[in-house]
Coordinates of C-alpha atoms and ligand atoms in Angstrom, one line a residue:
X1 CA 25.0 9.5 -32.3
X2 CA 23.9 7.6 -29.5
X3 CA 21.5 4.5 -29.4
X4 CA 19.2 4.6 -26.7
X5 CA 18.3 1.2 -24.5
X6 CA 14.6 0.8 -25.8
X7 CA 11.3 1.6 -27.2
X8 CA 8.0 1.2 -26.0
X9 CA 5.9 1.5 -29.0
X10 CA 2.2 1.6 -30.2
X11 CA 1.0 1.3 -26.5
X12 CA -1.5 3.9 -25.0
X13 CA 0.2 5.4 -22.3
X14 CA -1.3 7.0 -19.3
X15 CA 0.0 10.5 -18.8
X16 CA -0.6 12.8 -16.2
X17 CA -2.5 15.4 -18.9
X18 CA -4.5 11.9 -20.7
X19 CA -4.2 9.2 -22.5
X20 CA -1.9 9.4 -25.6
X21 CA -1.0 6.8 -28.7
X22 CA 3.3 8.1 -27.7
X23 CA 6.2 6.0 -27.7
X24 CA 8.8 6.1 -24.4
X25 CA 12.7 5.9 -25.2
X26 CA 14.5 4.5 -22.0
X27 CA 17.9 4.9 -21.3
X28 CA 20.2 4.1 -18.5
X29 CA 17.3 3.4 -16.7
X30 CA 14.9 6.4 -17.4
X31 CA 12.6 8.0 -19.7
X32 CA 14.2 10.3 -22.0
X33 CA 11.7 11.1 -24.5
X34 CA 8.2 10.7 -25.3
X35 CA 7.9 10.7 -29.1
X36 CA 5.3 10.5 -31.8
X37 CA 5.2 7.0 -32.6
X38 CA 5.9 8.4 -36.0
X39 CA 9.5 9.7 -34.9
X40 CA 12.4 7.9 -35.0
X41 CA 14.6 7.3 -32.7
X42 CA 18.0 4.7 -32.6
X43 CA 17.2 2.2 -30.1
X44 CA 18.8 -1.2 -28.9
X45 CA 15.6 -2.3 -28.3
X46 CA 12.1 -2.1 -29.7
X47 CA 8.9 -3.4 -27.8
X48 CA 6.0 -3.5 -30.0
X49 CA 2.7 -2.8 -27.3
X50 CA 0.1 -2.7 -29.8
X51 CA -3.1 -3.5 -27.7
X52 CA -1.6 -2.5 -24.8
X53 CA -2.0 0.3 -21.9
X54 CA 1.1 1.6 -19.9
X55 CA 0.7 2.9 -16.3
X56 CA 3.2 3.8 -14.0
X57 CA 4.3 1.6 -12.2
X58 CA 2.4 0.8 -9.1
X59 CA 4.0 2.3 -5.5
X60 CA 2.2 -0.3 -3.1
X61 CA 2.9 2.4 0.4
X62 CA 1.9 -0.3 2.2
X63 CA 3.4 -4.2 2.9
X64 CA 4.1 -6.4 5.3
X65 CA 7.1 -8.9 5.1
X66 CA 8.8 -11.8 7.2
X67 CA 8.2 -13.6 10.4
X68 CA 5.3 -12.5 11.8
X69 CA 5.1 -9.5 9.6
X70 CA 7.9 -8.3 11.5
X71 CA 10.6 -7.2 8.8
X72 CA 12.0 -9.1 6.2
X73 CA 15.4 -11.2 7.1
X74 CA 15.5 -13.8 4.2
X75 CA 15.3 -14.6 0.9
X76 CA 12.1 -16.5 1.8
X77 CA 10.6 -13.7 3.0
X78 CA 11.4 -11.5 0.2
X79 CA 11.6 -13.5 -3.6
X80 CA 7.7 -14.6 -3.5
X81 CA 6.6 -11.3 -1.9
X82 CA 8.5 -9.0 -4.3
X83 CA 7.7 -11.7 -7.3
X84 CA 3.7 -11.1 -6.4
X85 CA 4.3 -7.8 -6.6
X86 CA 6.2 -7.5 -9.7
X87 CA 3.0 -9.8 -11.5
X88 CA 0.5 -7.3 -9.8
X89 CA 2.4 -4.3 -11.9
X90 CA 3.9 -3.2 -8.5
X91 CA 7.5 -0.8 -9.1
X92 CA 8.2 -0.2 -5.6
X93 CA 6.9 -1.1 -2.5
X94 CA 7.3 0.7 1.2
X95 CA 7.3 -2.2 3.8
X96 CA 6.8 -1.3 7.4
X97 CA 9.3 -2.6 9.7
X98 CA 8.3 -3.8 13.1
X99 CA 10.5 -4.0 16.0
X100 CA 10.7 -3.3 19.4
X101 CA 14.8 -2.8 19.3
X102 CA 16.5 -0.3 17.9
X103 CA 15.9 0.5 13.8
X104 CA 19.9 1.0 13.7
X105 CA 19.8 -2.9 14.1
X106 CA 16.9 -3.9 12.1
X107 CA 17.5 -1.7 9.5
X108 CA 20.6 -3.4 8.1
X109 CA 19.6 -6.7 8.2
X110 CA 16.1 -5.7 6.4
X111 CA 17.8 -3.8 3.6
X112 CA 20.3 -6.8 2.8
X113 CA 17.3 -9.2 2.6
X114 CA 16.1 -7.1 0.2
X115 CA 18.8 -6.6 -1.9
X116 CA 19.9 -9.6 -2.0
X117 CA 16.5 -11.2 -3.2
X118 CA 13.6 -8.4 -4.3
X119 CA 12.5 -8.0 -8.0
X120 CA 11.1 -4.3 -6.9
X121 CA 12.6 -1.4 -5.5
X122 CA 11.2 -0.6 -2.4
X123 CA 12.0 2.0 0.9
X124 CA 10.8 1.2 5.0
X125 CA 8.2 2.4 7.3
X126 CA 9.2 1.9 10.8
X127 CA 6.8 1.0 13.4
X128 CA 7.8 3.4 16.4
X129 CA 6.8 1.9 20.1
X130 CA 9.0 2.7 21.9
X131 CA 10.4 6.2 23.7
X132 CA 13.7 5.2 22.7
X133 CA 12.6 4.7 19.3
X134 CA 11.1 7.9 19.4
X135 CA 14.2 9.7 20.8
X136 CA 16.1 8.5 18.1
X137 CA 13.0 9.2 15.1
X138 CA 15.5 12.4 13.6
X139 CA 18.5 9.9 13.1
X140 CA 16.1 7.5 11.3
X141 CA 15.2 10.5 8.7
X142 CA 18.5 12.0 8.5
X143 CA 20.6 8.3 8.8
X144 CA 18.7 5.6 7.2
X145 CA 16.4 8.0 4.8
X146 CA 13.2 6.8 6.3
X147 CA 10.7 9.1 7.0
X148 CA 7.2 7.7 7.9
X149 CA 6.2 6.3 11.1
X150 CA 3.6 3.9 11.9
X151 CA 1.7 3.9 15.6
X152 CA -0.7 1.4 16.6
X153 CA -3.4 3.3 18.4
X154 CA -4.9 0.2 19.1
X155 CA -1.7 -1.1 21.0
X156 CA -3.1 -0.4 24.8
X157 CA -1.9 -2.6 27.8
X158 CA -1.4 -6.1 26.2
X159 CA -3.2 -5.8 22.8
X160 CA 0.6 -5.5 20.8
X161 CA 2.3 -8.4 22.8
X162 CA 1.4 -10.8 20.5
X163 CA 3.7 -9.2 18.5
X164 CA 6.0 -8.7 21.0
X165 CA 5.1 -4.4 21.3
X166 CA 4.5 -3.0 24.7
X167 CA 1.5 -0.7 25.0
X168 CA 1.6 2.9 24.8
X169 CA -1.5 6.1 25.3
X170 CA -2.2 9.7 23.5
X171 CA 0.6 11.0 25.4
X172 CA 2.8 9.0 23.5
X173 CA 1.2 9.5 20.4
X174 CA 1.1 13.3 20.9
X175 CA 5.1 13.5 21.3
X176 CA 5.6 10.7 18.3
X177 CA 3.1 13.4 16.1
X178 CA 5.1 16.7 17.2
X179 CA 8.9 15.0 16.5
X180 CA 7.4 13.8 13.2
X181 CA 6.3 17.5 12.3
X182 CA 9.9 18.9 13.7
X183 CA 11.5 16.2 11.0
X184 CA 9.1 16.4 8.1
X185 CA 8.2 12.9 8.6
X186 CA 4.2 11.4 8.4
X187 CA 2.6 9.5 10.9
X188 CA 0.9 6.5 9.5
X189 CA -1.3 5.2 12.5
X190 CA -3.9 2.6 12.6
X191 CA -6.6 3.9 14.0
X192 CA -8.8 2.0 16.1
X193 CA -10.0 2.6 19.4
X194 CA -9.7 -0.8 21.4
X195 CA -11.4 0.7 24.6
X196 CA -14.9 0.5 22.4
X197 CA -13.4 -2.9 21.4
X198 CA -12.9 -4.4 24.7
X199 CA -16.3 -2.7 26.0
X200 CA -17.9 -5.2 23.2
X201 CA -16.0 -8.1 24.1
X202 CA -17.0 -7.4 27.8
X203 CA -21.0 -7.4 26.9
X204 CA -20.6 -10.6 24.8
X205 CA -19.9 -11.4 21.5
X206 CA -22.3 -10.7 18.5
X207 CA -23.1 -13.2 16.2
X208 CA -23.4 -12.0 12.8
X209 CA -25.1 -13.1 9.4
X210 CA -21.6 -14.5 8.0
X211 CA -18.5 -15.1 10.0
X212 CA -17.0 -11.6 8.3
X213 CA -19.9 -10.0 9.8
X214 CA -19.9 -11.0 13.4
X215 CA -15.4 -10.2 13.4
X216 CA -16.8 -6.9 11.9
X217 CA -19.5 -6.5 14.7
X218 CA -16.9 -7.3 16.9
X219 CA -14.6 -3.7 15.9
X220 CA -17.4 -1.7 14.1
X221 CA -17.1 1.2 12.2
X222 CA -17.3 3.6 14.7
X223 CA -14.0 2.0 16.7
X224 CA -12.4 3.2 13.5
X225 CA -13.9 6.1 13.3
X226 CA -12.8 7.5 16.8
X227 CA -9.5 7.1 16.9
X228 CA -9.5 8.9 13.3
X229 CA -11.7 11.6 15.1
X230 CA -9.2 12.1 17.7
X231 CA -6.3 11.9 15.5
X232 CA -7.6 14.5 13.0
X233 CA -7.5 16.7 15.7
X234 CA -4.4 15.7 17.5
X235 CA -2.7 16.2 13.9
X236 CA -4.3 19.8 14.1
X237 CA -2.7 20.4 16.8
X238 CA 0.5 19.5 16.4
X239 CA 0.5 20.4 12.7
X240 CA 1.9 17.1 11.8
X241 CA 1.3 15.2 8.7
X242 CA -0.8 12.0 9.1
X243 CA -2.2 9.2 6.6
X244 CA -4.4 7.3 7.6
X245 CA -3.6 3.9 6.6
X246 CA -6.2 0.7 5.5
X247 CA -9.7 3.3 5.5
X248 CA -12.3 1.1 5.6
X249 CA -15.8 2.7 5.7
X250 CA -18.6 6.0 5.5
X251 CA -18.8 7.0 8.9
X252 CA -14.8 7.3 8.7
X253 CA -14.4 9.2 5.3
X254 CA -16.7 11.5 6.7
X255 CA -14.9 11.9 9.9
X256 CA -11.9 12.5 7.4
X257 CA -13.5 15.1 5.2
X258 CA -14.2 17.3 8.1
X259 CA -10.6 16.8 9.3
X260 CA -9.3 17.7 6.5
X261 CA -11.8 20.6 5.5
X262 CA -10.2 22.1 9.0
X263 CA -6.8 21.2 8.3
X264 CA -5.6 20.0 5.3
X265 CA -2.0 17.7 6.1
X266 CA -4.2 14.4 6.8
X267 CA -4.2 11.8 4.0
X268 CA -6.0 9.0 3.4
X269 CA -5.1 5.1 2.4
X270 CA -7.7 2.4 1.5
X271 CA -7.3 -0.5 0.3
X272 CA -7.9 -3.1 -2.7
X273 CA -10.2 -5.5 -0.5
X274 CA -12.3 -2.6 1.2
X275 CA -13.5 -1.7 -2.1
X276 CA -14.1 -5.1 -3.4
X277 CA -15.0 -7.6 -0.6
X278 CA -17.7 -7.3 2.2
X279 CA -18.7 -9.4 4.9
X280 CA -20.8 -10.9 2.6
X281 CA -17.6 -11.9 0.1
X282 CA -17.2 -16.0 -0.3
X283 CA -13.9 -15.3 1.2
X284 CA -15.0 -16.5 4.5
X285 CA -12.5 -16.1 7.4
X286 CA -9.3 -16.0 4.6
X287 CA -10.7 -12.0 4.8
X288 CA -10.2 -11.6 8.1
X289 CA -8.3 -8.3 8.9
X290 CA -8.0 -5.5 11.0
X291 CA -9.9 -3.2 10.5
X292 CA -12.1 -5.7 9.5
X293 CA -14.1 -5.8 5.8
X294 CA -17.4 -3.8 6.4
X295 CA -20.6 -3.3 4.0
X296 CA -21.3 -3.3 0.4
X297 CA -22.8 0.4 1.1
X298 CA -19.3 1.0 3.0
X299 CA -17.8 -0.1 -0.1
X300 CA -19.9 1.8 -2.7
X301 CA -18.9 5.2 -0.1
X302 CA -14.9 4.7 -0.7
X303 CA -15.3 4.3 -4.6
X304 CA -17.2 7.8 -4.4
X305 CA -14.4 9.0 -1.9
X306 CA -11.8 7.6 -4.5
X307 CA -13.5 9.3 -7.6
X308 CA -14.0 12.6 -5.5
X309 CA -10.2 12.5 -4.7
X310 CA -11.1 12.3 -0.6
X311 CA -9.0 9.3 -1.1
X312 CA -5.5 9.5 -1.8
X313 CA -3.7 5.9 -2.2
X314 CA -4.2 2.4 -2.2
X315 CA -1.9 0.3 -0.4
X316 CA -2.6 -3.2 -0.6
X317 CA -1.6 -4.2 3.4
X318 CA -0.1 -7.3 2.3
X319 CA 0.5 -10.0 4.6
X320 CA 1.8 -13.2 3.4
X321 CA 1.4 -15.1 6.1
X322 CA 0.1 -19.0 5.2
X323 CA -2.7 -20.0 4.7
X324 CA -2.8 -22.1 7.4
X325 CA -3.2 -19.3 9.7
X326 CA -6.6 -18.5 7.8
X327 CA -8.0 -21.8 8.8
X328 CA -9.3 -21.7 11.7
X329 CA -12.4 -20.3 12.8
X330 CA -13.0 -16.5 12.5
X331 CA -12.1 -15.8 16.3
X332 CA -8.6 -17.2 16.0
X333 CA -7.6 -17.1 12.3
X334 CA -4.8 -14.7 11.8
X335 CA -5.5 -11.3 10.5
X336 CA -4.5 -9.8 7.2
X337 CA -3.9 -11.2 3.9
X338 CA -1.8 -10.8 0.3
X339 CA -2.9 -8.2 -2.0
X340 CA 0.1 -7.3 -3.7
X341 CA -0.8 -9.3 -7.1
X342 CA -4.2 -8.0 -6.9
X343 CA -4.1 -4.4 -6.4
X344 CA -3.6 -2.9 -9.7
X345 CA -6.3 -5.8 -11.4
X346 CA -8.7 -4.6 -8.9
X347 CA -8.9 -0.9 -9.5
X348 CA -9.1 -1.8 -13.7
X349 CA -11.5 -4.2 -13.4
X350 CA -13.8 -3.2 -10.7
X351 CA -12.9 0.6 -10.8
X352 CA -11.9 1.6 -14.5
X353 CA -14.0 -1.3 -16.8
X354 CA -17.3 -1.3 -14.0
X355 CA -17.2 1.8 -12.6
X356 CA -15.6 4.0 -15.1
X357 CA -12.6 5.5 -12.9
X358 CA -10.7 7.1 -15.3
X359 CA -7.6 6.0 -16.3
X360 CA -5.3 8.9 -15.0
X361 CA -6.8 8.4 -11.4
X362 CA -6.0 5.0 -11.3
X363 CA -2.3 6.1 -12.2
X364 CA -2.9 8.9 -9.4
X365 CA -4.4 6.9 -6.6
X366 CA -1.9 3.9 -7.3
X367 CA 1.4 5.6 -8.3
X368 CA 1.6 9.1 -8.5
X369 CA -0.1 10.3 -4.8
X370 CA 1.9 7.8 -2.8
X371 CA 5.5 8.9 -4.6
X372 CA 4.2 12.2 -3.7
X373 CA 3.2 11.9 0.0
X374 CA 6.4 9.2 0.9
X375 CA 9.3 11.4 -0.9
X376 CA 10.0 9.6 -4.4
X377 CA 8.6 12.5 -6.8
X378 CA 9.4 12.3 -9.3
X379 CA 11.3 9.8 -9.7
X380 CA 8.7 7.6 -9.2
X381 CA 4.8 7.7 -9.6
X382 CA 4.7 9.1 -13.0
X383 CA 5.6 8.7 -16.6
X384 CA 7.6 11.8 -17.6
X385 CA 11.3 12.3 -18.6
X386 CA 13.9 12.0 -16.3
X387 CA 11.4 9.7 -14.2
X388 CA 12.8 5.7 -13.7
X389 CA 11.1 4.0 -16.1
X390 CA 8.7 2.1 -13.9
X391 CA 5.9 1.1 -16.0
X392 CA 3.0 -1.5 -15.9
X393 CA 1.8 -2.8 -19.3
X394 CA -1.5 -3.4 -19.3
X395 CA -4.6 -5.3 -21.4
X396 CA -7.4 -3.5 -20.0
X397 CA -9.9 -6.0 -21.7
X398 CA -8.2 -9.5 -21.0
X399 CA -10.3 -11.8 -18.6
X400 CA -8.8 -14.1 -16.0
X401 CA -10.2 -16.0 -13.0
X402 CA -8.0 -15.3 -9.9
X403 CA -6.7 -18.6 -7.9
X404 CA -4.2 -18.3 -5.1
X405 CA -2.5 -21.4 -6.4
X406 CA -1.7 -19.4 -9.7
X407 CA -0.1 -16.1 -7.3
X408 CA 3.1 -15.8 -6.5
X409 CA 3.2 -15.4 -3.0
X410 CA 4.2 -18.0 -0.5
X411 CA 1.1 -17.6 1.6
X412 CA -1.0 -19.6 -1.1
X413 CA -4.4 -18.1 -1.0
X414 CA -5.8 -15.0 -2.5
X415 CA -9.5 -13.9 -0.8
X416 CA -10.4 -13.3 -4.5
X417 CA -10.3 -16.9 -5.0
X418 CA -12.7 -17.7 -7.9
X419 CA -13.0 -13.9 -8.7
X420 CA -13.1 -12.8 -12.3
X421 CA -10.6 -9.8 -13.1
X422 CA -11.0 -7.7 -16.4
X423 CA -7.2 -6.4 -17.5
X424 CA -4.5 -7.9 -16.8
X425 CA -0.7 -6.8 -16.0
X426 CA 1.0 -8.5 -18.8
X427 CA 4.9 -7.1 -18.2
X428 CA 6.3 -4.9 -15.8
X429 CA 9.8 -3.2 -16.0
X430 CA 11.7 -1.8 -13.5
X431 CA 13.8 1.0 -14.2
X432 CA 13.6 0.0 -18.1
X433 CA 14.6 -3.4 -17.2
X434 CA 11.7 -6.2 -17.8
X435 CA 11.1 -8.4 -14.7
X436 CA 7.9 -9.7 -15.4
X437 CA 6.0 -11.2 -18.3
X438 CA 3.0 -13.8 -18.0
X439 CA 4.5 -17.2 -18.5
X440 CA 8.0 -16.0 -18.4
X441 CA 11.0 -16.9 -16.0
X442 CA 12.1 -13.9 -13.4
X443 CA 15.7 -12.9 -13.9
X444 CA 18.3 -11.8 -11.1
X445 CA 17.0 -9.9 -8.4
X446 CA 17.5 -5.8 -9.2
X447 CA 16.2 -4.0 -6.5
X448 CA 17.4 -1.1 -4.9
X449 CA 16.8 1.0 -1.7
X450 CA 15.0 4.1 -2.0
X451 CA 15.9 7.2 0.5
X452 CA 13.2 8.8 1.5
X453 CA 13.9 12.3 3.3
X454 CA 10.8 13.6 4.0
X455 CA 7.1 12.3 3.8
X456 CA 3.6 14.5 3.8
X457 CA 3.5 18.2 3.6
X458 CA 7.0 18.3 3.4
X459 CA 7.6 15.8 0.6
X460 CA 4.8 17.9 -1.5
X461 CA 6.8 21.3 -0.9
X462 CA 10.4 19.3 -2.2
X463 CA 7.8 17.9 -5.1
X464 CA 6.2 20.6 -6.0
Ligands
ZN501 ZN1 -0.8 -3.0 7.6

């Protein structure tokens, strides 16, 4: 008879179908039964979870990592990211590599940094912007199993050369939509329209009642909306896949909905902070991003959008950037900030324990929908057997103020600072393999690669 690795026992465990009182046996790795905690089963291994909720393991579809956000290259870059995330109940995270040489070069050097050093497993985005990047987009699916494309649609003229990206226009962006429908790839654009943008800068900056508020006068909700307008339709089209990454506000979910009542192959990201920090948030300009933080009614829109399933993932746009790049005044602070660690606490406290978002759509939004649209199903984003044992053990009713000098991550600074969470990721495993507990030391770094073939509609046909 064979002994199985371990049991996870007397925890409720989120399940596609509910929430059951079931024990998980792991072996090798993955979940090979789901048992009455009643049945017996030989195992190396027993964790008692009594008190405890299990998720699946988050799938953050969205980080940042390295130099400038560029892609990561050491094990500075990597060990306090993929530690964050690993605290935050994060499985596996897609990081978006930025380059304007060839992904055949970057690619490498990325995936040995994080080999060598992450906690998590995790897969790549590339940032395309350039033809020859283009050109090559089928090798980078077929090759180097990535399959999602980012395009800044806000990179005109000399707005990317800050970080180093030449400009582009919607001719580019129509050709970059059509090769990623030819290779069952998504685009994964930021949408902002930076003609409106400069047209405000032109007439004079506005001052607004907070410092949040005048950056967010500054690229209003209708910048945003645009380019999603015009993207919706491009996607139509061409009949490419998009997601549209970091959604931040009303007038854009509605812009969404319609695209998506005419055609159905768009997506839609949001984010941790959009739903939890306004321009009104004590955050000051530590929440400065692109797009920027909007509106407590903006906010109160994507939690219906969420519930109503308009919304299908939260990414966390991590950037871990220092914090001394946030001090400064709101004009020349740096954009973007961490979120891996806070991701997960967010949707339980503010989503499931305030607003009474139900378990299983927390699991949906957080796990099971980005595994789904980026190619992992079902492997990952779900507890079921034969899926990695990727889980998040949870106390849904355990309070904890947030400080940035208690997270993991080497930027030092969380814009929750002071903020009081309710539930708490207390271990995370990794392919059945512990690799975080609160108060505990990390162990050796396990992660691995994850080949992605195909992302969007054609992922969900190969998932289905
Ligand atoms: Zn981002």
């Amino acid at each position: 008879m064979t002994i199985a690795d371990l049991r996870i026992a007397n925890a409720d465990v989120v399940l596609p179908e509910g929430v059951r009182r079931v024990d998980l046996i792991v072996d090798g790795g993955v979940i090979t039964e789901i048992v009455d905690p009643s049945v017996a089963v030989a195992t190396t291994d027993v964790v008692d979870a009594t008190g405890l909720h299990v998720l699946p393991g988050v799938v953050d579809p969205h980080v940042h990592l390295g130099p400038n956000i560029t892609f990561p290259q050491s094990d500075a870059d990597v060990s306090p990211e993929t530690r964050s995330a690993a605290a935050g109940g994060v499985t596996t995270m897609l990081a978006y590599l930025m380059s304007p040489t060839p992904y055949h070069d970057v690619f490498p050097v990325a995936k040995q940094a994080m080999e060598a050093s992450s906690v998590v497993d995790f897969g790549f985005h590339f940032c395309v912007v350039s033809r020859d990047q283009l050109d090559a987009l089928p090798d980078y699916v077929r090759d180097l199993g990535v399959s999602s494309f980012k395009f800044f649609m806000n990179f005109r003229g000399e707005e990317g050369a800050y970080l180093g990206l030449p400009g582009n226009d919607d001719g580019f962006l129509f050709d970059l939509l059509q090769s990623c429908e030819a290779n069952g790839a998504m685009l994964d654009p930021h949408a902002e329209n930076i003609e409106l943008v400069w047209r405000l800068r032109a007439a004079g900056l506005v001052e607004g009642r907070t410092a949040l508020d005048s950056w967010n006068l500054a690229r209003p909700d209708y910048v945003e909306a645009e380019a999603l307008n015009r993207l919706a339709f491009l996607a139509r089209v061409t009949g490419a896949s998009v997601y549209a990454v970091h959604t931040t506000n009303a007038l854009a979910l509605d812009v969404l909905r319609q695209g998506r009542h005419a055609y159905e192959n768009i997506f839609v990201e949001s984010c941790p902070h959009y739903l939890t920090l306004d321009v009104d948030s004590p955050c000051g300009t530590y929440g400065k991003v692109n797009p920027p933080l909007r509106t407590a009614s903006d906010r109160e829109a994507l939690w219906r959008a969420v519930a109503e399933g308009l919304v299908d993932t939260i990414g966390s746009d991590h950037v871990p950037r220092h914090r001394s790049f946030k001090e400064k005044d709101i004009w020349t602070a740096s954009a973007g900030f961490p979120g891996l660690e806070n991701l997960l606490p967010t949707l339980l406290s503010s989503g499931h324990n305030q607003r009474g978002l139900p378990l299983q759509r927390v699991a949906e939004i957080s796990s099971t929908r980005p595994a789904q649209l980026f190619g992992l199903y079902p492997k990952k984003g779900v507890i079921a057997v034969g899926s990695d044992a990727d889980l998040a053990l949870v106390d849904l009713r355990e309070e904890y103020v947030v400080h940035g000098a208690d997270q993991l991550s080497a930027s030092e600074y969380t814009p929750w600072e002071g903020e009081t969470m309710t539930g708490r990721v207390r271990h995370t495993y990794v392919r059945g393999t512990r690799v975080f507990s609160v108060g505990q030391e990390f162990g050796a770094p396990t992660g691995r690669f994850l080949e992605r073939r195909s992302s969007g509609a054609t992922a969900l046909e190969v998932s289905a």
